[in-house]
mmCIF file of C-alpha atoms in Angstrom:
data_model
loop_
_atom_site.group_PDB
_atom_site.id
_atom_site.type_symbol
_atom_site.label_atom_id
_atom_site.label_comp_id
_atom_site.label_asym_id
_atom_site.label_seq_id
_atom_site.Cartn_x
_atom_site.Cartn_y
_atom_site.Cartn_z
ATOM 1 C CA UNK A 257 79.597 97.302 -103.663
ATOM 2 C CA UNK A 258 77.822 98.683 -100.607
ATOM 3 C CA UNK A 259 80.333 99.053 -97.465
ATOM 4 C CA UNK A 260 80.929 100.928 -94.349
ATOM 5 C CA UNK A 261 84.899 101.055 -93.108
ATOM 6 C CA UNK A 262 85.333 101.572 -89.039
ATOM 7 C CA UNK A 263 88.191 102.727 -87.544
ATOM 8 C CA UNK A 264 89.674 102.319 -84.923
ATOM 9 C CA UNK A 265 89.151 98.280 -84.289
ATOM 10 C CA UNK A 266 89.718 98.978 -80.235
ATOM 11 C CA UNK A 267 89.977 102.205 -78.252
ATOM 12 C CA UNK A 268 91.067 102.523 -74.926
ATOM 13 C CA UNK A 269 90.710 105.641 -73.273
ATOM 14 C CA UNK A 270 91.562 106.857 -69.639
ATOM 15 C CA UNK A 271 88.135 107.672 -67.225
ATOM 16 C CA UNK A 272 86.948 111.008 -68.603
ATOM 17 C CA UNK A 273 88.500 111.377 -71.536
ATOM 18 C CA UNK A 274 87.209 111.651 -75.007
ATOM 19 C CA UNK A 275 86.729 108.859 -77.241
ATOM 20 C CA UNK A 276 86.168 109.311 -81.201
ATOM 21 C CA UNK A 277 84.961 106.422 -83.553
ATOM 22 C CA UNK A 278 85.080 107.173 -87.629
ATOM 23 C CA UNK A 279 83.085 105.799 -90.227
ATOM 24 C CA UNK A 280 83.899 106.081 -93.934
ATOM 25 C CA UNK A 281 80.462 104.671 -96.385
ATOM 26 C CA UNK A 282 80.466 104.074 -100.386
ATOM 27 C CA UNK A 283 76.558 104.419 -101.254
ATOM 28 C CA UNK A 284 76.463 107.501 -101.997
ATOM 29 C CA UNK A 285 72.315 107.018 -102.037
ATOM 30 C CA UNK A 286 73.050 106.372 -97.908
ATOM 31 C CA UNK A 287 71.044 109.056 -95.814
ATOM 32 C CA UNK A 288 70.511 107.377 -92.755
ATOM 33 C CA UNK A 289 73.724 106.378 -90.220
ATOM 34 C CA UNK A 290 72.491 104.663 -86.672
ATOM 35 C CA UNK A 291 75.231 104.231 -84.353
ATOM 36 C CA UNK A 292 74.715 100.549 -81.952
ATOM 37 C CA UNK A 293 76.226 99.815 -78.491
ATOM 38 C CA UNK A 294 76.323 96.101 -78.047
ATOM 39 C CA UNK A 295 77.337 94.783 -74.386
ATOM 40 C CA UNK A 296 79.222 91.686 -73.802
ATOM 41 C CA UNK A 297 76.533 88.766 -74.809
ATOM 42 C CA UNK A 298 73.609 91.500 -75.001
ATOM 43 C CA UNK A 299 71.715 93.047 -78.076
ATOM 44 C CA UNK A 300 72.870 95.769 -80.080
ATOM 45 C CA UNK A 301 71.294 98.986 -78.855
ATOM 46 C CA UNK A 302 70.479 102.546 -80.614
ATOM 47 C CA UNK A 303 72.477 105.254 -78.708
ATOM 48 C CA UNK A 304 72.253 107.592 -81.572
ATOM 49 C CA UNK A 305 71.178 108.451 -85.117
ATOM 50 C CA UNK A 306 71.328 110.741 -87.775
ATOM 51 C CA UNK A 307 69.817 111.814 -91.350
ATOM 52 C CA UNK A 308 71.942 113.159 -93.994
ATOM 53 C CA UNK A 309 70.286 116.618 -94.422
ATOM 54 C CA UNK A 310 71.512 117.269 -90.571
ATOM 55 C CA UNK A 311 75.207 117.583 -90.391
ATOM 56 C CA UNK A 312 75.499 117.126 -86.295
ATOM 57 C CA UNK A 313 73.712 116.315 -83.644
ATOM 58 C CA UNK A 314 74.328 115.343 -80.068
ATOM 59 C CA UNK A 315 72.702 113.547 -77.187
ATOM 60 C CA UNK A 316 73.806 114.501 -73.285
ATOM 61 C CA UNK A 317 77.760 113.139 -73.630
ATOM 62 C CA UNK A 318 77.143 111.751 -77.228
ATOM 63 C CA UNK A 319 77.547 113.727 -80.240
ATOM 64 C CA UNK A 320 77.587 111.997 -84.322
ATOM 65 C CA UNK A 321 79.077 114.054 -87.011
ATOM 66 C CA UNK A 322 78.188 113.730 -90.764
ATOM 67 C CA UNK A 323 80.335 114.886 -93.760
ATOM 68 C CA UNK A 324 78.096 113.502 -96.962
ATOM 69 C CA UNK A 325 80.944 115.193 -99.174
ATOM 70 C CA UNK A 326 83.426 113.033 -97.847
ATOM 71 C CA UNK A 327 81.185 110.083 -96.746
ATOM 72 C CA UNK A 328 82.755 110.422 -93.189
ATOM 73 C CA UNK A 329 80.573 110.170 -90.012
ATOM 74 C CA UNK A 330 81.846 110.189 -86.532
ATOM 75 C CA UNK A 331 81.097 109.494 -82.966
ATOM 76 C CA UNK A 332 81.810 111.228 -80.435
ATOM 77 C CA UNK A 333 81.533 110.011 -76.571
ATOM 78 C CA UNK A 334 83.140 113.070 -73.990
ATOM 79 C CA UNK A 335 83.552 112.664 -70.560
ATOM 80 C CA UNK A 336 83.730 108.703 -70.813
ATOM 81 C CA UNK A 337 82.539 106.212 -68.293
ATOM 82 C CA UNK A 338 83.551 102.677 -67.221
ATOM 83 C CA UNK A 339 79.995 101.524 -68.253
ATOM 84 C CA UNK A 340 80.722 102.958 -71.986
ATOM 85 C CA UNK A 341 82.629 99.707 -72.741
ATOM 86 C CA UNK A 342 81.260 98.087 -75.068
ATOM 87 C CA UNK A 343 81.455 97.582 -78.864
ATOM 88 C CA UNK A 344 80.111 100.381 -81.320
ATOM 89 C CA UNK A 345 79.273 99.717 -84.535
ATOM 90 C CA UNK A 346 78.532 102.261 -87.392
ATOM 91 C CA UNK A 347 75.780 101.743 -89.855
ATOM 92 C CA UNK A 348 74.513 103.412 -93.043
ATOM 93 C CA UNK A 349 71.166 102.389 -94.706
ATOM 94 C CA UNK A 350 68.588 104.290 -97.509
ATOM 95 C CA UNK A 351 65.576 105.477 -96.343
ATOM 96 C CA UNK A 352 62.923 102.981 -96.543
ATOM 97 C CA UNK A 353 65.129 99.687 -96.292
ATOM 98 C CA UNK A 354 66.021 98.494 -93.271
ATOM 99 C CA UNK A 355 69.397 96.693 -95.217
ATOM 100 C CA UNK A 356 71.975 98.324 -92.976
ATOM 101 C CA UNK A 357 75.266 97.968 -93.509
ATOM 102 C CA UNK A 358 77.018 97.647 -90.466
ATOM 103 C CA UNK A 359 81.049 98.601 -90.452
ATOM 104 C CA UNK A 360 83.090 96.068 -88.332
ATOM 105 C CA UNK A 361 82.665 97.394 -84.833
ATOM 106 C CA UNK A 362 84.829 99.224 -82.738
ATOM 107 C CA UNK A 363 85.783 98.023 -78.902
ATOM 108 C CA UNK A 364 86.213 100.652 -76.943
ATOM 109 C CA UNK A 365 87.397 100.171 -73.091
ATOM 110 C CA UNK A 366 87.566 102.905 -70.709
ATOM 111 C CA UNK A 367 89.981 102.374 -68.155
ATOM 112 C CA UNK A 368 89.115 103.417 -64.206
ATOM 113 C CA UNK B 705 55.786 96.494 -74.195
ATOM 114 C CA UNK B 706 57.400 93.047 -74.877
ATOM 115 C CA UNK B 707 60.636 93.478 -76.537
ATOM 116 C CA UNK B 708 61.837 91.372 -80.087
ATOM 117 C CA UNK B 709 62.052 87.607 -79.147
ATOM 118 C CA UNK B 710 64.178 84.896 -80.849
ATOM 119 C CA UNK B 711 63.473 81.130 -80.373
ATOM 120 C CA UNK B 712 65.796 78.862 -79.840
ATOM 121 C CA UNK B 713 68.548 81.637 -77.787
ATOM 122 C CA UNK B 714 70.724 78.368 -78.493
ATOM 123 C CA UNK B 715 71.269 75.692 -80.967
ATOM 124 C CA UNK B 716 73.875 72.761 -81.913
ATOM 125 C CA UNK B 717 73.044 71.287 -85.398
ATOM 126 C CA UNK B 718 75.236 68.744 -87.229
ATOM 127 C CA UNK B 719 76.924 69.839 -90.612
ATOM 128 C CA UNK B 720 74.304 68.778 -93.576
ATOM 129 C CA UNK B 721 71.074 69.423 -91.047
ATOM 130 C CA UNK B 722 68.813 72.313 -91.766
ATOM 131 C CA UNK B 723 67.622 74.881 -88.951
ATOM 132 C CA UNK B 724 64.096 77.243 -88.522
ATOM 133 C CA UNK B 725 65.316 80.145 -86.125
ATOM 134 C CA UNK B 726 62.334 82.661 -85.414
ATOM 135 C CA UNK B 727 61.396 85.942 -84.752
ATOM 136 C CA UNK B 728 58.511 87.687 -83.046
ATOM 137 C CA UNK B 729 58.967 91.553 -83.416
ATOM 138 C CA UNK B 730 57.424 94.029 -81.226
ATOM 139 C CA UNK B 731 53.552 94.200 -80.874
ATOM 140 C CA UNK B 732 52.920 96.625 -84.053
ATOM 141 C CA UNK B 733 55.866 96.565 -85.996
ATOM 142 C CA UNK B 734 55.834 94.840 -89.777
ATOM 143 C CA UNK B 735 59.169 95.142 -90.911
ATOM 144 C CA UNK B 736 61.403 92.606 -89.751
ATOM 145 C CA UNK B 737 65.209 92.150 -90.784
ATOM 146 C CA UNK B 738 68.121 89.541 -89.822
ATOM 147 C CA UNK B 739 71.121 89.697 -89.502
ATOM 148 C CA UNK B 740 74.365 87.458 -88.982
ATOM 149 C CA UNK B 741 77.074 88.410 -86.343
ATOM 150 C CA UNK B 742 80.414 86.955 -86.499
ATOM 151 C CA UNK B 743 83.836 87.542 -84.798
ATOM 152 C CA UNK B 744 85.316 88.115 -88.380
ATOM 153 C CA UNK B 745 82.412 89.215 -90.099
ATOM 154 C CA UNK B 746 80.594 91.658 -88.397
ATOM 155 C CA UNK B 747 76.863 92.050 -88.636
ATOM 156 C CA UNK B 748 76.224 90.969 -92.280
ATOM 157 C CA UNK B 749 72.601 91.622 -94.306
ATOM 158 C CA UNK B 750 70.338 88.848 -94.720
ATOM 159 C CA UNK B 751 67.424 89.765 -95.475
ATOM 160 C CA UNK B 752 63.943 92.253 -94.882
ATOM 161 C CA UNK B 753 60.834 92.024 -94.860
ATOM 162 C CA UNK B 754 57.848 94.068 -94.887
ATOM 163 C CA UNK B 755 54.081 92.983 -94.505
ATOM 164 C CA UNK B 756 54.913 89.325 -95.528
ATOM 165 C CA UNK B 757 57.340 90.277 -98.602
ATOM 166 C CA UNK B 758 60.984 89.999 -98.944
ATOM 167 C CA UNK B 759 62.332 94.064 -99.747
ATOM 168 C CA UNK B 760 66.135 93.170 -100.030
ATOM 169 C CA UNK B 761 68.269 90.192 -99.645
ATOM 170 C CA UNK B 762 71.872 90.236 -98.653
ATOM 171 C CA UNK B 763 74.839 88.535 -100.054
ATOM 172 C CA UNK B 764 74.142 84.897 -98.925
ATOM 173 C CA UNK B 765 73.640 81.863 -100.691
ATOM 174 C CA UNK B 766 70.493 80.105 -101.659
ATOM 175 C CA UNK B 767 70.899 77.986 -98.632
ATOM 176 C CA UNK B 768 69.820 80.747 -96.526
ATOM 177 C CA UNK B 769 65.905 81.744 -96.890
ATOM 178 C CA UNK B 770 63.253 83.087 -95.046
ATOM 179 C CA UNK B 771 59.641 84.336 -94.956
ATOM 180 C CA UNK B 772 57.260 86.247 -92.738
ATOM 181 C CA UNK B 773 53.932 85.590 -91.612
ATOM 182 C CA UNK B 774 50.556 87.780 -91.714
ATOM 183 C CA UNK B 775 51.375 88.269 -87.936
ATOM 184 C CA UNK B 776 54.622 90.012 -88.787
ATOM 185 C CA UNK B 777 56.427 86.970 -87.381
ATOM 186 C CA UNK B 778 59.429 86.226 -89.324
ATOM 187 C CA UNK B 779 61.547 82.303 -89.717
ATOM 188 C CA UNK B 780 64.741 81.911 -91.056
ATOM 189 C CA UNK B 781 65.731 78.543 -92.527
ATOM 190 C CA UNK B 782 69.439 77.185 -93.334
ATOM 191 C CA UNK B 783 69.718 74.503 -95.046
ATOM 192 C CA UNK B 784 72.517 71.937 -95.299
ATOM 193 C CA UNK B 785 74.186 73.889 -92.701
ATOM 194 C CA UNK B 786 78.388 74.181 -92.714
ATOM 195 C CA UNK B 787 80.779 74.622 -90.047
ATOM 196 C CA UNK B 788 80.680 78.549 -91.391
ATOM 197 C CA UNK B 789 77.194 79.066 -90.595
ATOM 198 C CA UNK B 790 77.957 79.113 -86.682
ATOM 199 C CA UNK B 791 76.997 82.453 -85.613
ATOM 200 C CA UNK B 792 74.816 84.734 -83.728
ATOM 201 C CA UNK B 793 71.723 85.300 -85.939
ATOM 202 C CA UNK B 794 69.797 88.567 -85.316
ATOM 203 C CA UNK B 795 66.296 89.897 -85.968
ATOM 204 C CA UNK B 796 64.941 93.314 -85.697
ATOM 205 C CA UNK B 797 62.146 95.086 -85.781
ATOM 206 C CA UNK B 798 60.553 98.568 -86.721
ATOM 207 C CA UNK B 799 57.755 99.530 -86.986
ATOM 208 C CA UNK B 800 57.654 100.736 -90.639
ATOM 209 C CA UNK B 801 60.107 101.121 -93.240
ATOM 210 C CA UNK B 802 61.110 104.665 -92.820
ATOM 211 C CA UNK B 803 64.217 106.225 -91.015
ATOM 212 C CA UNK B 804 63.343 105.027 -87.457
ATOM 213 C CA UNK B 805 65.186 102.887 -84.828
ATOM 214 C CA UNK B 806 65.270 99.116 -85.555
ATOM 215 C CA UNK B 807 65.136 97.414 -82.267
ATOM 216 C CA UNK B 808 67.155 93.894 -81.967
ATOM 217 C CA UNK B 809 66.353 90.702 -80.382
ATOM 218 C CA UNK B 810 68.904 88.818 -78.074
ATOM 219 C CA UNK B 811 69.720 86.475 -81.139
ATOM 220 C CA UNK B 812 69.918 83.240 -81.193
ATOM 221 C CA UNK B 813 73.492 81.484 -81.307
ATOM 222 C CA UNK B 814 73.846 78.473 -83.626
ATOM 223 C CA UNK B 815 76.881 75.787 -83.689
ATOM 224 C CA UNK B 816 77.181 73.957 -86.152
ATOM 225 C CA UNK B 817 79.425 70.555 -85.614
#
């Protein structure tokens, strides 16, 4: 069936540092992978997106990688901040559903 | 622009009772989803809807239903609710069904007893 593995569980990385989050998917039909920042006790948030005929794109300190061979995506946060903590969770849907199939979420702390 | 809103943000229900949790999505938007959020679990697939019809249904049992109105507004009803069911139950909205951002509400978090 449909699912979306996410690795690592928890991160902790030192101020400034990098900080990578991977995301294996079995639909193969998948062409659409948001990425979601949820807070402590807030809604899950957009921080960054991407369609499966791009195979990178990046946003300021954000970047999301996409290997449709391998069904890998990645995220990629440089030059981390204490007010990155949060939980990210990987998604991957097929265009024109909104079914998204979230992997497990991934806590990542950065440490001041 | 009014964000998605959930009513109740909080709920206690006794095991056996049913429960309506709603959704209004942003002004505009017609496709609504919901999703629950566990510890364990993860977000997990209910269901979607688009202009007032179900689209896909997740891997929940019958128990778990919903519909949407000509509004866009969206319920979710469980019925003979278990100790299981306690979660954090999220909507989202969009504003069609096509590869754009589905915005979330705060959720509403329901305990079941």
């Amino acid at each position: 069936g449909e699912n979306v593995e996410q690795h690592p569980s928890t991160l902790s990385v030192q101020e400034g540092d990098s900080a990578v989050i991977k995301c294996t998917y079995s639909d193969s039909a998948s062409n659409y992978f948001p990425w979601y920042k949820q807070e402590l006790g807030k809604r899950p948030q957009l921080i960054i997106d991407i369609r499966s005929n791009v195979g990178e794109k990046k946003d300021q300190r954000i970047a999301v990688t996409l290997n449709k061979t391998a069904k890998h995506f990645s995220l990629h946060i440089t030059e981390t901040q204490p007010e990155d903590s949060a939980v990210y969770f990987c998604a991957a849907s097929i265009s024109g559903t909104y079914k998204y199939i979230f992997g497990t979420g991934t806590r990542l702390k950065v440490l001041a | 622009k009014a964000g998605v809103t959930q009513t109740p943000r909080y709920l206690i229900k006794t095991r056996g009772q049913q429960v309506t949790l709603s959704c209004s999505p942003i002004s505009g938007h017609r496709s609504v989803s919901w999703y629950q959020q566990t510890p364990g679990q993860g977000l997990q697939f209910l269901f979607e809807y688009f202009s007032e019809t179900q689209r896909n249904k997740g891997n929940f049992p019958g128990r778990f239903s919903g519909r949407q109105f000509s509004n866009s507004r969206s319920e979710m009803n469980v019925s003979t609710l278990e100790l299981g069911d306690s979660a954090l139950y999220l909507c989202a909205s969009s504003p069609s069904r096509g590869m754009t951002e589905a915005f979330f509400g705060q959720g509403t978090r329901l305990t079941v007893v």
